[in-house]
Amino acid sequence: MSRQFVVSGLRPTGRVHLGNYFGAVRNWVELQDRYPCYFFVADWHALTSDYADPSKIRQATFDAIADWLAAGLDPDKSTIFLQSEVKEHAELHLLLSMITPLPWLERVPTFKSQQQELNDRDLNTFGFLGYPLLQTADVIIYRAAFVPVGEDQASHLELAREIVRRFNHFYGPVFPEPQPLFTATPTVPGLDGRKMSKSYGNTIPLTAGADEMRALVMTMFTDPNRIRRSDPGNPDICNLFQFHKLFSDPATIARVDRECRAAQIGCVDDKKLLAEIMIEILEPMRARREQIDRDPSIVWNALRKGNERARERASETLGMVRKAMQIDFPELR
Ligand code: TRP
């Protein structure tokens, strides 16, 4: 087991879908055997954009943790916690804000792009500008070496490294520079062929029940040029086939490829086949999720334990930070 620490988080967006699973969670499950890992739900980050309607955050947090556990994250191996329960993140965020030049935050590309994309609300807030600084605090408070994230988070990690250099330059070497860990992840298309994303409403939940899975797979887009059953299809542009590549065995993939091109298998037949394969492969995770829903204390207990472990490491770091910044009064403790 390495002594280098791994940290990653996700905003609470609800049930884990196949895009989240293949893009992040599956990778976390592998990392937990090799590194001390800290994985958390970033509920404060959810507030940076959803402050006017926080009504979904609580359930989304529960669903995320429940699915992480169902997917194989193990609270005995990883520290699984909730950001807002580890107040040390907030103190570090505040202290870092003192040394963070405004232009560094204003030029983070997601700041402007997200403001444009989420134009139904006012994101000209202090909290939203500070999003990547809070993320910096999330990472460096564990003195993390690696942060497994998608490419979309590259600029946030870049900022984290710049802040670390500035901090260490002023106050001495407290923090290592965190490196992103971009792992090769398959692109998972959504039901409509665009990238699978909650905001497109095209997701498939990792722990979908059998009937839900069958119904969802039936709505998948296939080769748009294949209109009649007798038309030969092109698996290369068929969404369904991408899922075969993720779930089916090589022989099935080869057979579907051949029979689709020869119009021997129809799209509906193929959907029925694929749905049953996905249901079977995902069954252990679905069953585990059902067990958690029958006993939600599994989630709360995992979090209580994780929060505690996270606080230990976070407060150790914060002690070093307070000393380095000379905001430290041991006489008062
Ligand atoms: N910004 C990340 C996302 O949108 C979530 C996040 C918050 C995060 N804090 C983090 C990721 C710290 C990695 C490390 O997915």
Short mmCIF file of C-alpha atoms and ligand atoms in Angstrom, two decimals:
data_model
loop_
_atom_site.label_atom_id
_atom_site.label_comp_id
_atom_site.label_asym_id
_atom_site.label_seq_id
_atom_site.Cartn_x
_atom_site.Cartn_y
_atom_site.Cartn_z
CA MET A 1 0.00 0.00 0.00
CA SER A 2 1.39 3.35 -1.09
CA ARG A 3 1.78 6.19 1.40
CA GLN A 4 0.61 8.64 -1.22
CA PHE A 5 -2.94 9.78 -0.63
CA VAL A 6 -5.75 9.81 -3.16
CA VAL A 7 -8.69 12.21 -2.89
CA SER A 8 -11.72 12.63 -5.10
CA GLY A 9 -15.27 13.88 -4.83
CA LEU A 10 -18.46 14.20 -6.79
CA ARG A 11 -21.25 16.69 -6.43
CA PRO A 12 -24.45 15.02 -5.24
CA THR A 13 -26.40 14.50 -8.45
CA GLY A 14 -28.42 11.51 -7.25
CA ARG A 15 -28.27 7.90 -8.31
CA VAL A 16 -25.00 6.88 -9.92
CA HIS A 17 -25.52 6.34 -13.64
CA LEU A 18 -23.42 4.27 -16.01
CA GLY A 19 -21.47 7.35 -17.11
CA ASN A 20 -20.45 8.05 -13.49
CA TYR A 21 -19.66 4.40 -12.94
CA PHE A 22 -17.39 3.83 -15.92
CA GLY A 23 -15.99 7.38 -15.70
CA ALA A 24 -15.15 7.49 -12.00
CA VAL A 25 -16.55 5.07 -9.47
CA ARG A 26 -15.23 1.87 -11.06
CA ASN A 27 -11.76 3.42 -11.01
CA TRP A 28 -12.10 4.41 -7.34
CA VAL A 29 -12.96 0.82 -6.44
CA GLU A 30 -9.64 -0.26 -7.95
CA LEU A 31 -7.63 2.52 -6.33
CA GLN A 32 -8.79 1.66 -2.82
CA ASP A 33 -6.58 -1.45 -2.78
CA ARG A 34 -3.47 0.52 -3.72
CA TYR A 35 -3.65 3.85 -1.91
CA PRO A 36 -5.15 5.37 1.19
CA CYS A 37 -8.25 6.87 -0.45
CA TYR A 38 -10.63 9.66 0.57
CA PHE A 39 -13.86 9.83 -1.42
CA PHE A 40 -16.58 12.30 -0.61
CA VAL A 41 -19.84 13.88 -1.68
CA ALA A 42 -19.28 17.60 -2.29
CA ASP A 43 -22.58 18.91 -0.90
CA TRP A 44 -21.21 22.41 -0.33
CA HIS A 45 -20.24 22.48 -3.98
CA ALA A 46 -23.84 21.66 -4.89
CA LEU A 47 -24.89 24.86 -3.11
CA THR A 48 -22.61 27.00 -5.30
CA SER A 49 -25.08 26.58 -8.16
CA ASP A 50 -28.25 25.24 -6.47
CA TYR A 51 -28.41 27.67 -3.57
CA ALA A 52 -31.91 28.85 -4.46
CA ASP A 53 -33.33 25.34 -4.35
CA PRO A 54 -31.35 22.99 -2.13
CA SER A 55 -34.29 20.59 -1.76
CA LYS A 56 -32.69 17.77 -3.76
CA ILE A 57 -29.24 17.72 -2.14
CA ARG A 58 -30.09 15.51 0.83
CA GLN A 59 -31.66 12.66 -1.14
CA ALA A 60 -29.02 12.96 -3.86
CA THR A 61 -26.32 12.61 -1.21
CA PHE A 62 -27.88 9.46 0.18
CA ASP A 63 -28.34 7.97 -3.29
CA ALA A 64 -24.75 8.71 -4.25
CA ILE A 65 -23.24 7.08 -1.17
CA ALA A 66 -25.62 4.12 -1.36
CA ASP A 67 -24.62 3.50 -4.97
CA TRP A 68 -20.90 3.92 -4.23
CA LEU A 69 -21.22 1.20 -1.60
CA ALA A 70 -23.27 -0.93 -3.97
CA ALA A 71 -20.57 -0.50 -6.62
CA GLY A 72 -17.92 -1.85 -4.29
CA LEU A 73 -16.42 1.08 -2.39
CA ASP A 74 -15.59 -0.42 0.97
CA PRO A 75 -15.75 1.75 4.10
CA ASP A 76 -13.11 -0.49 5.70
CA LYS A 77 -10.66 0.32 2.92
CA SER A 78 -11.61 3.83 1.81
CA THR A 79 -12.55 6.87 3.82
CA ILE A 80 -16.02 7.71 2.49
CA PHE A 81 -17.34 10.97 3.85
CA LEU A 82 -19.53 14.03 3.47
CA GLN A 83 -17.79 17.33 2.79
CA SER A 84 -20.07 19.47 4.99
CA GLU A 85 -19.37 17.22 7.99
CA VAL A 86 -15.66 18.00 7.88
CA LYS A 87 -15.66 21.70 8.75
CA GLU A 88 -11.88 21.85 8.39
CA HIS A 89 -12.40 22.19 4.63
CA ALA A 90 -14.17 25.49 5.26
CA GLU A 91 -11.43 26.89 7.49
CA LEU A 92 -8.76 25.99 4.96
CA HIS A 93 -10.87 27.52 2.19
CA LEU A 94 -11.03 30.75 4.18
CA LEU A 95 -7.30 30.81 4.88
CA LEU A 96 -6.48 30.07 1.23
CA SER A 97 -8.80 32.87 0.14
CA MET A 98 -6.39 35.33 1.75
CA ILE A 99 -3.61 34.43 -0.68
CA THR A 100 -5.68 33.81 -3.80
CA PRO A 101 -5.49 36.57 -6.42
CA LEU A 102 -8.94 37.21 -7.90
CA PRO A 103 -7.75 36.90 -11.52
CA TRP A 104 -6.64 33.33 -10.84
CA LEU A 105 -10.26 32.45 -10.09
CA GLU A 106 -11.77 34.59 -12.83
CA ARG A 107 -9.70 32.90 -15.50
CA VAL A 108 -10.61 29.32 -14.57
CA PRO A 109 -12.46 28.30 -17.78
CA THR A 110 -15.40 26.61 -15.99
CA PHE A 111 -16.25 29.89 -14.24
CA LYS A 112 -17.41 31.63 -17.41
CA SER A 113 -18.62 28.53 -19.27
CA GLN A 114 -20.82 27.38 -16.39
CA GLN A 115 -22.25 30.87 -15.95
CA GLN A 116 -23.27 30.77 -19.60
CA GLU A 117 -24.58 27.23 -19.53
CA LEU A 118 -26.63 27.58 -16.36
CA ASN A 119 -28.14 30.88 -17.46
CA ASP A 120 -31.40 30.30 -15.61
CA ARG A 121 -29.76 31.49 -12.37
CA ASP A 122 -27.41 34.12 -11.04
CA LEU A 123 -23.95 32.64 -10.70
CA ASN A 124 -22.28 35.95 -10.05
CA THR A 125 -21.68 34.98 -6.46
CA PHE A 126 -18.69 34.84 -4.19
CA GLY A 127 -19.35 31.16 -3.55
CA PHE A 128 -19.45 30.27 -7.22
CA LEU A 129 -16.26 32.17 -7.99
CA GLY A 130 -14.67 30.30 -5.12
CA TYR A 131 -15.78 26.87 -6.39
CA PRO A 132 -12.30 25.76 -7.52
CA LEU A 133 -10.70 27.19 -4.40
CA LEU A 134 -13.00 25.11 -2.20
CA GLN A 135 -12.04 22.16 -4.39
CA THR A 136 -8.38 23.03 -3.77
CA ALA A 137 -9.01 22.94 -0.03
CA ASP A 138 -10.83 19.57 -0.41
CA VAL A 139 -7.77 18.07 -2.01
CA ILE A 140 -4.84 19.58 -0.18
CA ILE A 141 -6.32 19.24 3.30
CA TYR A 142 -5.48 15.52 2.93
CA ARG A 143 -2.05 16.39 1.49
CA ALA A 144 -3.11 14.34 -1.51
CA ALA A 145 -0.69 13.22 -4.19
CA PHE A 146 -3.30 12.07 -6.72
CA VAL A 147 -6.77 13.15 -7.69
CA PRO A 148 -8.66 10.78 -10.01
CA VAL A 149 -10.93 13.04 -12.07
CA GLY A 150 -12.17 13.53 -15.60
CA GLU A 151 -10.40 15.83 -18.05
CA ASP A 152 -13.06 18.46 -17.32
CA GLN A 153 -11.44 19.00 -13.92
CA ALA A 154 -7.93 19.68 -15.27
CA SER A 155 -8.13 23.44 -14.81
CA HIS A 156 -9.27 23.04 -11.22
CA LEU A 157 -6.27 20.86 -10.43
CA GLU A 158 -4.04 23.36 -12.18
CA LEU A 159 -5.33 26.06 -9.84
CA ALA A 160 -4.77 23.76 -6.85
CA ARG A 161 -1.12 23.34 -7.81
CA GLU A 162 -0.65 27.10 -8.25
CA ILE A 163 -2.18 27.76 -4.84
CA VAL A 164 0.06 25.12 -3.27
CA ARG A 165 3.18 26.73 -4.76
CA ARG A 166 2.11 30.14 -3.53
CA PHE A 167 1.31 28.85 -0.05
CA ASN A 168 4.56 26.91 0.27
CA HIS A 169 6.48 29.94 -1.00
CA PHE A 170 5.02 32.24 1.68
CA TYR A 171 4.86 29.88 4.63
CA GLY A 172 7.14 26.91 3.98
CA PRO A 173 6.55 23.46 2.55
CA VAL A 174 3.29 22.14 3.94
CA PHE A 175 1.52 20.78 0.86
CA PRO A 176 2.58 18.42 -1.93
CA GLU A 177 1.40 19.45 -5.42
CA PRO A 178 -1.58 17.26 -6.28
CA GLN A 179 -1.50 15.51 -9.65
CA PRO A 180 -4.63 14.60 -11.57
CA LEU A 181 -5.01 10.92 -12.34
CA PHE A 182 -6.68 10.76 -15.72
CA THR A 183 -7.42 7.12 -16.32
CA ALA A 184 -8.54 5.79 -19.65
CA THR A 185 -12.28 5.55 -19.35
CA PRO A 186 -14.66 4.51 -22.10
CA THR A 187 -17.06 7.19 -23.29
CA VAL A 188 -20.48 6.10 -22.25
CA PRO A 189 -23.21 7.37 -24.55
CA GLY A 190 -26.59 8.23 -23.11
CA LEU A 191 -29.86 6.77 -24.36
CA ASP A 192 -29.95 9.38 -27.13
CA GLY A 193 -26.33 8.96 -28.21
CA ARG A 194 -25.04 12.17 -26.62
CA LYS A 195 -22.65 11.84 -23.67
CA MET A 196 -24.50 10.31 -20.73
CA SER A 197 -25.32 13.15 -18.39
CA LYS A 198 -27.96 13.98 -15.84
CA SER A 199 -28.51 17.36 -17.48
CA TYR A 200 -29.45 15.70 -20.78
CA GLY A 201 -31.90 13.34 -19.07
CA ASN A 202 -30.42 10.39 -20.97
CA THR A 203 -29.00 8.33 -18.13
CA ILE A 204 -29.22 4.70 -17.09
CA PRO A 205 -28.94 4.17 -13.32
CA LEU A 206 -26.24 1.71 -12.29
CA THR A 207 -28.66 -0.01 -9.94
CA ALA A 208 -31.75 0.06 -12.17
CA GLY A 209 -34.25 -2.73 -11.57
CA ALA A 210 -34.87 -5.30 -14.32
CA ASP A 211 -38.09 -3.72 -15.63
CA GLU A 212 -36.63 -0.23 -15.49
CA MET A 213 -33.58 -1.46 -17.41
CA ARG A 214 -35.71 -3.16 -20.10
CA ALA A 215 -37.82 -0.03 -20.53
CA LEU A 216 -34.77 2.25 -20.76
CA VAL A 217 -32.91 0.04 -23.24
CA MET A 218 -36.04 0.02 -25.44
CA THR A 219 -35.73 3.82 -25.78
CA MET A 220 -32.11 3.69 -26.98
CA PHE A 221 -31.30 5.29 -30.31
CA THR A 222 -29.94 2.86 -32.90
CA ASP A 223 -28.47 3.30 -36.39
CA PRO A 224 -30.75 6.07 -37.75
CA ASN A 225 -30.35 4.77 -41.33
CA ARG A 226 -31.79 1.41 -40.45
CA ILE A 227 -35.48 2.05 -40.95
CA ARG A 228 -36.88 -1.36 -41.86
CA ARG A 229 -36.07 -4.66 -40.20
CA SER A 230 -34.69 -5.84 -43.55
CA ASP A 231 -32.25 -2.90 -43.84
CA PRO A 232 -28.66 -3.83 -42.99
CA GLY A 233 -27.44 -1.93 -39.94
CA ASN A 234 -24.14 -0.28 -39.07
CA PRO A 235 -23.04 -1.12 -35.51
CA ASP A 236 -20.32 1.54 -35.66
CA ILE A 237 -22.92 4.29 -35.43
CA CYS A 238 -25.38 2.36 -33.27
CA ASN A 239 -25.65 3.35 -29.67
CA LEU A 240 -26.73 -0.11 -28.65
CA PHE A 241 -23.48 -1.55 -29.91
CA GLN A 242 -21.44 0.76 -27.65
CA PHE A 243 -23.20 -0.86 -24.72
CA HIS A 244 -22.47 -4.34 -26.05
CA LYS A 245 -18.81 -3.36 -25.99
CA LEU A 246 -19.13 -2.41 -22.32
CA PHE A 247 -21.18 -5.40 -21.18
CA SER A 248 -21.13 -8.34 -23.60
CA ASP A 249 -18.57 -11.08 -24.05
CA PRO A 250 -16.39 -11.03 -27.20
CA ALA A 251 -18.32 -13.81 -28.93
CA THR A 252 -21.64 -12.00 -28.47
CA ILE A 253 -20.14 -8.72 -29.67
CA ALA A 254 -18.83 -10.41 -32.82
CA ARG A 255 -22.13 -12.15 -33.47
CA VAL A 256 -24.24 -9.00 -33.02
CA ASP A 257 -21.87 -7.10 -35.28
CA ARG A 258 -22.18 -9.70 -38.01
CA GLU A 259 -25.94 -10.26 -37.71
CA CYS A 260 -26.74 -6.55 -37.58
CA ARG A 261 -24.82 -5.87 -40.76
CA ALA A 262 -26.61 -8.79 -42.45
CA ALA A 263 -30.03 -7.71 -41.15
CA GLN A 264 -30.33 -11.04 -39.37
CA ILE A 265 -30.95 -9.45 -35.99
CA GLY A 266 -33.42 -6.58 -35.64
CA CYS A 267 -32.97 -3.58 -33.37
CA VAL A 268 -35.76 -4.71 -31.07
CA ASP A 269 -34.31 -8.23 -30.80
CA ASP A 270 -30.95 -6.70 -30.08
CA LYS A 271 -32.41 -4.45 -27.39
CA LYS A 272 -34.02 -7.41 -25.68
CA LEU A 273 -30.72 -9.27 -25.78
CA LEU A 274 -28.70 -6.32 -24.49
CA ALA A 275 -31.13 -5.53 -21.67
CA GLU A 276 -30.88 -9.08 -20.32
CA ILE A 277 -27.07 -9.01 -20.48
CA MET A 278 -26.91 -5.68 -18.65
CA ILE A 279 -29.40 -6.84 -16.02
CA GLU A 280 -27.32 -9.95 -15.35
CA ILE A 281 -23.97 -8.15 -15.13
CA LEU A 282 -25.31 -5.42 -12.87
CA GLU A 283 -27.38 -7.74 -10.67
CA PRO A 284 -24.90 -7.95 -7.75
CA MET A 285 -24.80 -4.15 -7.47
CA ARG A 286 -28.58 -3.86 -7.79
CA ALA A 287 -29.06 -6.45 -5.06
CA ARG A 288 -26.63 -4.68 -2.77
CA ARG A 289 -28.44 -1.40 -3.33
CA GLU A 290 -31.75 -3.04 -2.47
CA GLN A 291 -30.22 -4.29 0.76
CA ILE A 292 -29.04 -0.75 1.58
CA ASP A 293 -32.50 0.67 0.91
CA ARG A 294 -33.93 -1.85 3.36
CA ASP A 295 -31.37 -0.70 5.93
CA PRO A 296 -30.29 2.90 5.29
CA SER A 297 -28.17 2.87 8.46
CA ILE A 298 -25.54 1.15 6.28
CA VAL A 299 -25.04 4.52 4.59
CA TRP A 300 -25.16 6.62 7.75
CA ASN A 301 -22.78 4.31 9.60
CA ALA A 302 -20.28 4.29 6.73
CA LEU A 303 -20.42 8.09 6.64
CA ARG A 304 -20.07 8.53 10.40
CA LYS A 305 -16.96 6.39 10.35
CA GLY A 306 -15.57 8.10 7.24
CA ASN A 307 -16.28 11.61 8.53
CA GLU A 308 -14.35 10.81 11.66
CA ARG A 309 -11.34 9.44 9.79
CA ALA A 310 -11.38 12.39 7.40
CA ARG A 311 -11.48 14.85 10.30
CA GLU A 312 -8.39 13.24 11.82
CA ARG A 313 -6.23 13.79 8.77
CA ALA A 314 -7.81 17.18 7.98
CA SER A 315 -7.25 18.58 11.46
CA GLU A 316 -3.68 17.36 11.45
CA THR A 317 -3.07 19.32 8.25
CA LEU A 318 -4.91 22.34 9.57
CA GLY A 319 -2.66 22.33 12.64
CA MET A 320 0.33 22.56 10.32
CA VAL A 321 -1.35 25.36 8.34
CA ARG A 322 -2.24 27.43 11.40
CA LYS A 323 1.32 27.15 12.62
CA ALA A 324 2.76 28.06 9.24
CA MET A 325 0.44 31.07 8.92
CA GLN A 326 1.00 32.03 12.56
CA ILE A 327 -2.70 32.01 13.38
CA ASP A 328 -2.04 29.59 16.18
CA PHE A 329 -2.64 30.06 19.91
CA PRO A 330 -1.74 26.86 21.77
CA GLU A 331 -2.10 28.80 25.06
CA LEU A 332 -5.83 28.90 24.43
CA ARG A 333 -6.32 25.19 24.07
N1 TRP B 1 -15.67 19.62 -9.14
C1 TRP B 1 -15.84 18.20 -9.04
C2 TRP B 1 -16.90 17.76 -10.05
O1 TRP B 1 -17.68 18.54 -10.50
C3 TRP B 1 -16.28 17.78 -7.65
C4 TRP B 1 -15.24 18.02 -6.62
C5 TRP B 1 -15.32 18.87 -5.56
C6 TRP B 1 -13.96 17.38 -6.52
N2 TRP B 1 -14.21 18.82 -4.81
C7 TRP B 1 -13.34 17.91 -5.36
C8 TRP B 1 -13.30 16.42 -7.29
C9 TRP B 1 -12.06 17.50 -4.98
C10 TRP B 1 -12.03 16.01 -6.90
C11 TRP B 1 -11.42 16.55 -5.76
O2 TRP B 1 -16.96 16.59 -10.37
#
